[in-house]
């Protein structure tokens, strides 16, 4: 499966980095502060989407009363304070090592801000596995398509020569836009039910993906 590709493009949050419970905890703190109903993990994975502003609205935030930028910064400030309490997804290190042993290059394409992406990847000692670490230039997690197209051009990859591994429908859409194939894992920020609508292989976890390659 993976051995057929020249390059693997990874999503970070929710795919390699296990931050779902932290994300739910933070958004619930913000909801409770505003006398709104907190989310279960299951409900969160059902409604999470990109752009994240749409997900905030579904969760109950009213951006006529306060700006999305204020809520987004409040969320990110708490995330940055608590992120080192999260770890890698189970078997993530082993899968990166396995792909590296196959002499296949790997990159990260993330909606996380660029400087914090580089910092956290270095924190886990993973920098050696990636030829490129690409994040957005702001904290509001919009779209990765432009960065993905630039990466494909830089690597001189044709359609079907790269595989994007992510945990959201947005990752699937990015893959389609940039000409990469896609695999999704349901252990991240969106439910298996939502991911299966994309019509690509969906694995329960990184561990299962490692077992299948």
Coordinates of N, CA and C in Angstrom, one line a residue:
X1 N 0.8 -1.2 0.0 CA 0.0 0.0 0.0 C 0.9 1.3 0.0
X2 N 1.5 1.6 1.1 CA 2.3 2.8 1.2 C 3.6 2.7 0.4
X3 N 4.1 1.5 0.2 CA 5.3 1.3 -0.5 C 5.2 1.7 -2.0
X4 N 4.0 1.9 -2.5 CA 3.8 2.3 -3.9 C 4.0 3.8 -4.1
X5 N 4.2 4.6 -3.0 CA 4.3 6.1 -3.2 C 5.7 6.6 -3.0
X6 N 5.9 7.7 -3.7 CA 7.2 8.4 -3.6 C 7.3 9.3 -2.3
X7 N 6.2 9.8 -1.9 CA 6.2 10.7 -0.8 C 4.9 10.6 0.1
X8 N 5.0 10.6 1.4 CA 3.9 10.6 2.3 C 3.8 11.9 2.9
X9 N 2.6 12.5 2.8 CA 2.3 13.8 3.4 C 1.4 13.6 4.6
X10 N 1.8 13.9 5.8 CA 1.1 13.7 7.0 C 0.4 15.0 7.5
X11 N -0.8 14.8 8.0 CA -1.5 15.8 8.9 C -0.8 15.6 10.2
X12 N -0.9 16.6 11.1 CA -0.3 16.6 12.4 C -1.4 16.4 13.5
X13 N -2.2 17.4 13.7 CA -3.1 17.4 14.9 C -4.2 16.3 14.6
X14 N -4.3 15.4 15.6 CA -5.3 14.3 15.5 C -4.9 13.1 14.7
X15 N -3.8 13.2 13.9 CA -3.3 12.1 13.1 C -2.0 11.6 13.8
X16 N -0.9 12.3 13.7 CA 0.3 11.9 14.4 C 0.3 12.3 15.9
X17 N -0.4 13.4 16.2 CA -0.4 14.0 17.5 C -1.8 13.8 18.1
X18 N -1.8 13.2 19.3 CA -3.1 12.8 19.9 C -3.6 13.9 20.8
X19 N -4.3 14.9 20.2 CA -4.7 16.0 21.0 C -6.3 16.2 21.0
X20 N -7.0 15.1 20.7 CA -8.5 15.2 20.6 C -9.1 15.6 22.0
X21 N -8.7 14.8 23.0 CA -9.2 15.0 24.3 C -8.9 16.4 24.8
X22 N -7.7 16.9 24.6 CA -7.3 18.2 25.0 C -8.2 19.3 24.2
X23 N -8.4 19.1 22.9 CA -9.2 20.0 22.2 C -10.6 20.1 22.7
X24 N -11.2 18.9 23.1 CA -12.6 18.9 23.6 C -12.6 19.6 25.0
X25 N -11.6 19.3 25.8 CA -11.5 19.9 27.1 C -11.5 21.5 27.0
X26 N -10.7 22.0 26.1 CA -10.6 23.4 26.0 C -11.9 24.1 25.4
X27 N -12.4 23.5 24.4 CA -13.7 24.1 23.9 C -14.8 24.0 24.9
X28 N -14.8 23.0 25.7 CA -15.8 22.9 26.8 C -15.6 23.9 27.8
X29 N -14.4 24.3 28.2 CA -14.1 25.4 29.1 C -14.6 26.7 28.5
X30 N -14.5 26.9 27.2 CA -15.0 28.1 26.6 C -16.5 28.1 26.6
X31 N -17.1 27.0 26.3 CA -18.6 26.9 26.3 C -19.2 27.2 27.7
X32 N -18.6 26.5 28.7 CA -19.1 26.6 30.0 C -19.0 28.1 30.5
X33 N -17.9 28.7 30.2 CA -17.6 30.1 30.5 C -18.7 31.0 30.0
X34 N -19.3 30.6 28.9 CA -20.4 31.4 28.2 C -21.8 30.8 28.5
X35 N -21.9 29.9 29.5 CA -23.2 29.3 29.9 C -23.8 28.5 28.7
X36 N -22.9 27.9 27.9 CA -23.3 27.1 26.8 C -23.1 25.6 27.2
X37 N -23.7 24.7 26.4 CA -23.7 23.3 26.7 C -22.4 22.7 26.3
X38 N -21.6 22.0 27.1 CA -20.4 21.3 26.7 C -20.6 20.1 25.8
X39 N -19.6 19.7 25.1 CA -19.7 18.7 24.1 C -19.1 17.4 24.7
X40 N -19.7 16.2 24.3 CA -19.0 15.0 24.5 C -18.0 14.8 23.4
X41 N -17.1 13.9 23.6 CA -16.1 13.6 22.5 C -16.8 13.2 21.3
X42 N -17.8 12.3 21.4 CA -18.5 11.8 20.3 C -19.2 13.0 19.5
X43 N -19.8 13.9 20.2 CA -20.5 15.0 19.6 C -19.5 15.9 18.9
X44 N -18.4 16.1 19.6 CA -17.3 17.0 19.0 C -16.8 16.4 17.7
X45 N -16.6 15.1 17.6 CA -16.1 14.4 16.4 C -17.2 14.4 15.3
X46 N -18.4 14.5 15.7 CA -19.5 14.6 14.7 C -19.6 16.0 14.1
X47 N -19.3 17.1 14.8 CA -19.5 18.4 14.3 C -18.3 19.1 13.9
X48 N -17.1 18.6 14.3 CA -15.9 19.3 13.9 C -15.7 19.4 12.4
X49 N -15.2 20.6 11.9 CA -15.0 20.7 10.5 C -14.1 21.9 10.2
X50 N -13.7 22.1 9.0 CA -12.9 23.2 8.5 C -13.8 24.0 7.6
X51 N -13.7 25.3 7.6 CA -12.9 26.1 8.5 C -13.5 26.0 10.0
X52 N -12.6 26.1 11.0 CA -13.1 25.8 12.3 C -14.1 26.8 12.8
X53 N -14.2 28.0 12.2 CA -15.2 28.9 12.5 C -16.6 28.3 12.4
X54 N -16.8 27.5 11.4 CA -18.1 26.9 11.2 C -18.4 25.9 12.3
X55 N -17.4 25.2 12.8 CA -17.6 24.2 13.9 C -17.9 25.0 15.2
X56 N -17.3 26.1 15.4 CA -17.6 26.9 16.6 C -19.0 27.3 16.6
X57 N -19.5 27.8 15.4 CA -20.9 28.2 15.4 C -21.9 27.0 15.7
X58 N -21.6 25.8 15.1 CA -22.4 24.7 15.4 C -22.4 24.3 16.9
X59 N -21.2 24.5 17.5 CA -21.1 24.2 18.9 C -21.9 25.2 19.8
X60 N -22.2 26.3 19.3 CA -23.1 27.3 20.0 C -22.5 28.7 20.2
X61 N -21.3 28.9 19.7 CA -20.8 30.3 19.9 C -21.5 31.3 19.0
X62 N -21.7 32.5 19.5 CA -22.4 33.5 18.7 C -21.4 34.6 18.3
X63 N -21.1 34.7 17.1 CA -20.1 35.6 16.7 C -20.7 37.0 16.3
X64 N -21.9 37.1 16.6 CA -22.5 38.5 16.6 C -22.3 39.2 17.9
X65 N -22.1 38.4 19.0 CA -21.8 38.9 20.3 C -20.4 39.1 20.6
X66 N -19.5 38.3 20.0 CA -18.1 38.4 20.2 C -17.4 37.9 18.9
X67 N -16.2 38.3 18.6 CA -15.5 38.0 17.4 C -15.0 36.6 17.4
X68 N -14.9 35.9 16.3 CA -14.3 34.6 16.2 C -12.8 34.7 16.5
X69 N -12.2 35.8 16.2 CA -10.7 36.0 16.5 C -10.5 36.0 18.0
X70 N -11.4 36.5 18.8 CA -11.2 36.5 20.3 C -11.3 35.1 20.8
X71 N -12.4 34.4 20.3 CA -12.6 33.0 20.8 C -11.4 32.1 20.3
X72 N -11.0 32.3 19.1 CA -9.9 31.5 18.6 C -8.6 31.7 19.3
X73 N -8.3 32.9 19.7 CA -7.1 33.2 20.4 C -7.2 32.6 21.8
X74 N -8.4 32.7 22.5 CA -8.6 32.2 23.8 C -8.3 30.7 23.8
X75 N -8.9 30.0 22.7 CA -8.7 28.6 22.6 C -7.2 28.2 22.4
X76 N -6.5 29.0 21.5 CA -5.2 28.6 21.2 C -4.2 28.9 22.4
X77 N -4.5 30.0 23.1 CA -3.7 30.3 24.3 C -3.7 29.2 25.3
X78 N -4.9 28.6 25.6 CA -5.0 27.5 26.5 C -4.3 26.2 25.9
X79 N -4.5 26.0 24.6 CA -3.9 24.9 23.9 C -2.4 24.9 24.0
X80 N -1.8 26.1 23.8 CA -0.3 26.2 23.9 C 0.2 26.0 25.3
X81 N -0.6 26.4 26.3 CA -0.2 26.1 27.7 C -0.3 24.6 28.1
X82 N -1.2 23.9 27.4 CA -1.4 22.5 27.8 C -0.9 21.4 26.8
X83 N -0.4 21.8 25.7 CA -0.2 20.9 24.6 C 0.9 19.8 25.0
X84 N 1.8 20.1 25.8 CA 2.8 19.2 26.1 C 2.3 18.0 27.1
X85 N 1.1 18.2 27.5 CA 0.4 17.0 28.2 C -0.1 16.0 27.2
X86 N 0.0 16.2 25.9 CA -0.4 15.3 24.9 C 0.8 14.5 24.4
X87 N 0.5 13.3 23.9 CA 1.5 12.5 23.3 C 1.3 12.2 21.8
X88 N 2.1 11.4 21.2 CA 1.9 11.0 19.9 C 0.8 9.9 19.9
X89 N 0.2 9.8 18.7 CA -0.8 8.7 18.6 C -0.1 7.3 18.7
X90 N -0.7 6.3 19.2 CA -0.1 5.0 19.5 C 0.4 4.5 18.2
X91 N 1.7 4.1 18.2 CA 2.4 3.5 17.0 C 2.8 4.5 16.0
X92 N 2.7 5.8 16.3 CA 3.1 6.8 15.3 C 4.6 6.8 15.0
X93 N 5.3 6.7 16.1 CA 6.8 6.6 15.9 C 7.2 5.4 15.1
X94 N 6.6 4.2 15.4 CA 6.9 3.0 14.7 C 6.6 3.1 13.2
X95 N 5.4 3.8 12.9 CA 5.0 3.9 11.5 C 6.0 4.8 10.8
X96 N 6.3 5.9 11.4 CA 7.3 6.9 10.7 C 8.6 6.1 10.5
X97 N 9.1 5.4 11.4 CA 10.3 4.6 11.3 C 10.2 3.6 10.1
X98 N 9.0 2.9 10.1 CA 8.8 1.9 9.0 C 8.9 2.5 7.6
X99 N 8.2 3.7 7.5 CA 8.2 4.3 6.2 C 9.6 4.8 5.8
X100 N 10.3 5.4 6.8 CA 11.6 5.8 6.6 C 12.5 4.7 6.1
X101 N 12.3 3.5 6.7 CA 13.1 2.3 6.3 C 12.9 1.9 4.9
X102 N 11.7 2.3 4.3 CA 11.4 2.0 3.0 C 11.9 3.0 2.0
X103 N 12.7 4.0 2.5 CA 13.3 5.0 1.7 C 12.3 5.9 1.0
X104 N 11.1 6.1 1.7 CA 10.1 7.0 1.2 C 10.2 8.3 2.0
X105 N 10.2 9.4 1.3 CA 10.3 10.7 2.0 C 8.9 11.0 2.6
X106 N 9.0 11.8 3.7 CA 7.8 12.2 4.4 C 7.8 13.7 4.7
X107 N 6.6 14.3 4.7 CA 6.4 15.7 5.1 C 5.2 15.9 6.0
X108 N 5.1 17.0 6.7 CA 3.9 17.3 7.5 C 3.3 18.5 6.8
X109 N 2.0 18.5 6.6 CA 1.2 19.6 6.1 C 0.1 19.8 7.1
X110 N 0.1 20.9 7.8 CA -0.7 21.1 9.0 C -1.4 22.4 9.0
X111 N -2.6 22.5 9.6 CA -3.3 23.7 9.9 C -2.8 24.4 11.1
X112 N -1.9 23.8 11.8 CA -1.2 24.4 13.0 C -0.3 25.5 12.5
X113 N 0.0 26.5 13.3 CA 0.8 27.6 12.9 C 2.3 27.1 12.7
X114 N 3.0 27.7 11.8 CA 4.3 27.2 11.3 C 5.3 27.0 12.5
X115 N 5.4 28.1 13.2 CA 6.5 28.1 14.3 C 6.2 27.1 15.4
X116 N 4.9 27.0 15.7 CA 4.6 26.0 16.8 C 4.6 24.6 16.3
X117 N 4.3 24.4 15.0 CA 4.5 23.0 14.4 C 5.9 22.6 14.5
X118 N 6.9 23.4 14.1 CA 8.3 23.1 14.1 C 8.7 22.8 15.6
X119 N 8.2 23.6 16.5 CA 8.6 23.4 17.9 C 8.2 22.1 18.5
X120 N 6.9 21.7 18.2 CA 6.4 20.5 18.8 C 6.9 19.3 18.1
X121 N 7.2 19.3 16.8 CA 7.8 18.2 16.1 C 9.2 18.0 16.7
X122 N 10.0 19.0 16.9 CA 11.3 18.9 17.5 C 11.2 18.4 18.9
X123 N 10.2 18.8 19.7 CA 10.0 18.3 21.1 C 9.9 16.8 21.1
X124 N 9.3 16.2 20.1 CA 9.2 14.7 20.1 C 10.3 14.0 19.4
X125 N 11.3 14.8 18.9 CA 12.5 14.2 18.3 C 12.1 13.6 16.9
X126 N 11.2 14.2 16.2 CA 10.7 13.6 14.9 C 11.2 14.3 13.7
X127 N 11.9 15.4 13.9 CA 12.3 16.3 12.8 C 13.1 15.5 11.7
X128 N 13.9 14.5 12.1 CA 14.7 13.7 11.2 C 13.9 12.9 10.2
X129 N 12.6 12.7 10.5 CA 11.8 11.9 9.6 C 11.2 12.7 8.4
X130 N 11.3 14.0 8.5 CA 10.5 14.9 7.5 C 11.4 15.8 6.7
X131 N 11.2 15.8 5.4 CA 11.9 16.7 4.5 C 11.3 18.1 4.5
X132 N 10.0 18.2 4.9 CA 9.3 19.5 4.9 C 8.3 19.5 6.1
X133 N 8.3 20.6 6.8 CA 7.3 20.9 7.9 C 6.6 22.1 7.5
X134 N 5.3 22.0 7.1 CA 4.5 23.1 6.6 C 3.3 23.4 7.4
X135 N 3.2 24.6 8.0 CA 2.1 25.0 8.8 C 1.6 26.3 8.3
X136 N 0.4 26.8 8.8 CA -0.2 28.0 8.3 C 0.5 29.2 9.0
X137 N 0.2 30.4 8.5 CA 0.9 31.6 9.1 C 0.0 32.3 10.1
X138 N -1.1 31.6 10.6 CA -1.9 32.3 11.6 C -2.5 31.2 12.5
X139 N -3.2 31.5 13.5 CA -3.7 30.5 14.5 C -5.1 30.1 14.2
X140 N -5.7 30.5 13.1 CA -7.1 30.3 12.9 C -7.5 29.1 12.0
X141 N -6.5 28.3 11.7 CA -6.8 27.0 11.1 C -7.8 27.0 9.9
X142 N -7.4 27.7 8.8 CA -8.3 27.7 7.7 C -8.0 26.6 6.7
X143 N -7.3 26.8 5.6 CA -7.1 25.8 4.6 C -5.6 25.5 4.3
X144 N -5.3 24.2 4.0 CA -4.0 23.8 3.7 C -3.7 23.6 2.3
X145 N -4.7 24.0 1.4 CA -4.6 23.7 0.0 C -3.4 24.4 -0.7
X146 N -3.3 25.7 -0.4 CA -2.2 26.4 -1.1 C -0.8 25.9 -0.7
X147 N -0.6 25.6 0.6 CA 0.6 25.0 1.0 C 0.9 23.6 0.4
X148 N -0.2 22.9 0.3 CA -0.1 21.5 -0.3 C 0.3 21.6 -1.8
X149 N -0.3 22.5 -2.5 CA 0.1 22.7 -4.0 C 1.5 23.1 -4.1
X150 N 2.0 24.0 -3.2 CA 3.3 24.5 -3.3 C 4.3 23.3 -3.0
X151 N 3.9 22.4 -2.1 CA 4.8 21.3 -1.7 C 4.8 20.3 -2.9
X152 N 3.7 20.0 -3.5 CA 3.7 19.1 -4.7 C 4.6 19.6 -5.8
X153 N 4.5 21.0 -6.0 CA 5.3 21.6 -7.1 C 6.8 21.5 -6.7
X154 N 7.1 21.8 -5.5 CA 8.5 21.8 -5.1 C 9.1 20.4 -5.2
X155 N 8.3 19.4 -4.9 CA 8.8 18.0 -4.9 C 8.7 17.4 -6.3
X156 N 8.1 18.1 -7.3 CA 7.9 17.7 -8.6 C 7.2 16.3 -8.7
X157 N 6.1 16.2 -7.9 CA 5.3 15.0 -7.8 C 4.1 15.1 -8.8
X158 N 3.8 14.0 -9.5 CA 2.7 13.9 -10.3 C 1.5 13.3 -9.5
X159 N 0.3 13.4 -10.1 CA -0.9 12.8 -9.5 C -0.6 11.4 -9.2
X160 N -1.0 11.0 -8.0 CA -0.9 9.6 -7.6 C 0.5 9.1 -7.0
X161 N 1.4 10.1 -7.0 CA 2.8 9.7 -6.5 C 2.9 10.1 -5.0
X162 N 2.0 10.8 -4.5 CA 2.0 11.2 -3.0 C 0.8 10.6 -2.4
X163 N 0.9 10.3 -1.1 CA -0.2 9.8 -0.3 C -0.4 10.8 0.9
X164 N -1.5 11.3 1.1 CA -1.8 12.2 2.3 C -2.5 11.3 3.3
X165 N -2.0 11.3 4.5 CA -2.7 10.6 5.7 C -3.2 11.6 6.7
X166 N -4.5 11.6 6.9 CA -5.1 12.6 7.8 C -6.2 12.0 8.6
X167 N -6.9 12.9 9.3 CA -8.0 12.5 10.1 C -9.3 13.3 9.9
X168 N -9.4 14.1 8.8 CA -10.6 14.9 8.6 C -11.0 14.9 7.1
X169 N -12.2 15.3 6.9 CA -12.7 15.5 5.5 C -11.9 16.5 4.8
X170 N -11.5 17.5 5.6 CA -10.6 18.6 5.0 C -9.3 18.0 4.4
X171 N -8.8 17.0 5.1 CA -7.6 16.4 4.6 C -7.8 15.7 3.3
X172 N -9.0 15.0 3.2 CA -9.4 14.4 1.9 C -9.5 15.4 0.8
X173 N -10.2 16.5 1.2 CA -10.4 17.6 0.2 C -9.0 18.2 -0.3
X174 N -8.1 18.4 0.7 CA -6.8 18.9 0.3 C -6.1 17.9 -0.6
X175 N -6.2 16.6 -0.3 CA -5.5 15.6 -1.1 C -6.1 15.7 -2.6
X176 N -7.4 15.8 -2.7 CA -8.0 15.8 -4.0 C -7.5 17.1 -4.8
X177 N -7.4 18.2 -4.1 CA -7.0 19.4 -4.7 C -5.6 19.4 -5.2
X178 N -4.7 18.8 -4.4 CA -3.3 18.8 -4.8 C -2.8 17.6 -5.6
X179 N -3.7 16.6 -5.9 CA -3.4 15.5 -6.7 C -2.7 14.4 -5.9
X180 N -3.0 14.2 -4.6 CA -2.5 13.2 -3.8 C -3.6 12.2 -3.5
X181 N -3.2 10.9 -3.4 CA -4.1 9.9 -2.8 C -4.3 10.2 -1.3
X182 N -5.3 9.5 -0.7 CA -5.6 9.8 0.7 C -6.0 8.5 1.5
X183 N -5.5 8.5 2.7 CA -6.0 7.5 3.7 C -6.4 8.3 4.9
X184 N -7.4 7.9 5.6 CA -7.9 8.6 6.8 C -7.9 7.7 8.0
X185 N -7.7 8.3 9.2 CA -7.7 7.6 10.4 C -8.8 8.1 11.3
X186 N -9.6 7.3 11.9 CA -10.8 7.7 12.7 C -10.5 7.9 14.1
X187 N -9.3 7.9 14.5 CA -8.9 8.2 15.9 C -8.7 9.6 16.2
X188 N -8.9 10.5 15.2 CA -8.6 11.9 15.3 C -9.9 12.8 15.6
X189 N -10.0 13.9 14.8 CA -11.0 14.9 15.1 C -12.3 14.7 14.5
X190 N -12.5 13.7 13.6 CA -13.8 13.5 13.0 C -14.2 12.0 13.1
X191 N -15.4 11.7 13.1 CA -15.9 10.4 13.3 C -15.7 9.5 12.1
X192 N -15.7 8.2 12.3 CA -15.6 7.3 11.2 C -16.8 7.5 10.2
X193 N -17.9 7.7 10.8 CA -19.1 7.9 9.9 C -18.9 9.0 8.9
X194 N -18.4 10.1 9.4 CA -18.2 11.3 8.6 C -17.1 11.0 7.5
X195 N -16.0 10.3 8.0 CA -14.9 10.1 7.1 C -15.2 9.1 6.0
X196 N -16.1 8.1 6.3 CA -16.4 7.1 5.3 C -17.2 7.7 4.1
X197 N -17.7 8.9 4.3 CA -18.4 9.5 3.2 C -17.4 9.9 2.1
X198 N -16.1 10.0 2.4 CA -15.1 10.4 1.4 C -14.8 9.3 0.4
X199 N -15.1 8.1 0.7 CA -14.9 7.0 -0.2 C -13.4 6.5 -0.4
X200 N -12.6 6.8 0.6 CA -11.2 6.4 0.6 C -11.0 5.4 1.8
X201 N -9.9 4.7 1.9 CA -9.7 3.8 3.0 C -9.7 4.6 4.4
X202 N -10.4 4.0 5.3 CA -10.5 4.6 6.7 C -10.0 3.6 7.7
X203 N -9.0 3.9 8.5 CA -8.5 3.0 9.5 C -8.9 3.5 10.9
X204 N -9.1 2.6 11.8 CA -9.5 3.0 13.2 C -8.4 3.8 13.9
X205 N -7.1 3.5 13.5 CA -6.0 4.1 14.2 C -4.7 4.0 13.4
X206 N -3.7 4.8 13.9 CA -2.4 4.7 13.3 C -1.9 3.3 13.5
X207 N -2.2 2.7 14.7 CA -1.7 1.3 15.0 C -2.2 0.3 13.9
X208 N -3.5 0.5 13.6 CA -4.1 -0.4 12.6 C -3.4 -0.2 11.2
X209 N -3.2 1.0 10.9 CA -2.5 1.3 9.6 C -1.1 0.7 9.6
X210 N -0.4 0.8 10.7 CA 1.0 0.1 10.8 C 0.9 -1.4 10.5
X211 N -0.2 -2.0 11.1 CA -0.3 -3.4 11.0 C -0.7 -3.8 9.5
X212 N -1.2 -2.9 8.7 CA -1.7 -3.3 7.4 C -0.7 -3.0 6.3
X213 N 0.3 -2.2 6.6 CA 1.2 -1.9 5.5 C 2.3 -3.0 5.3

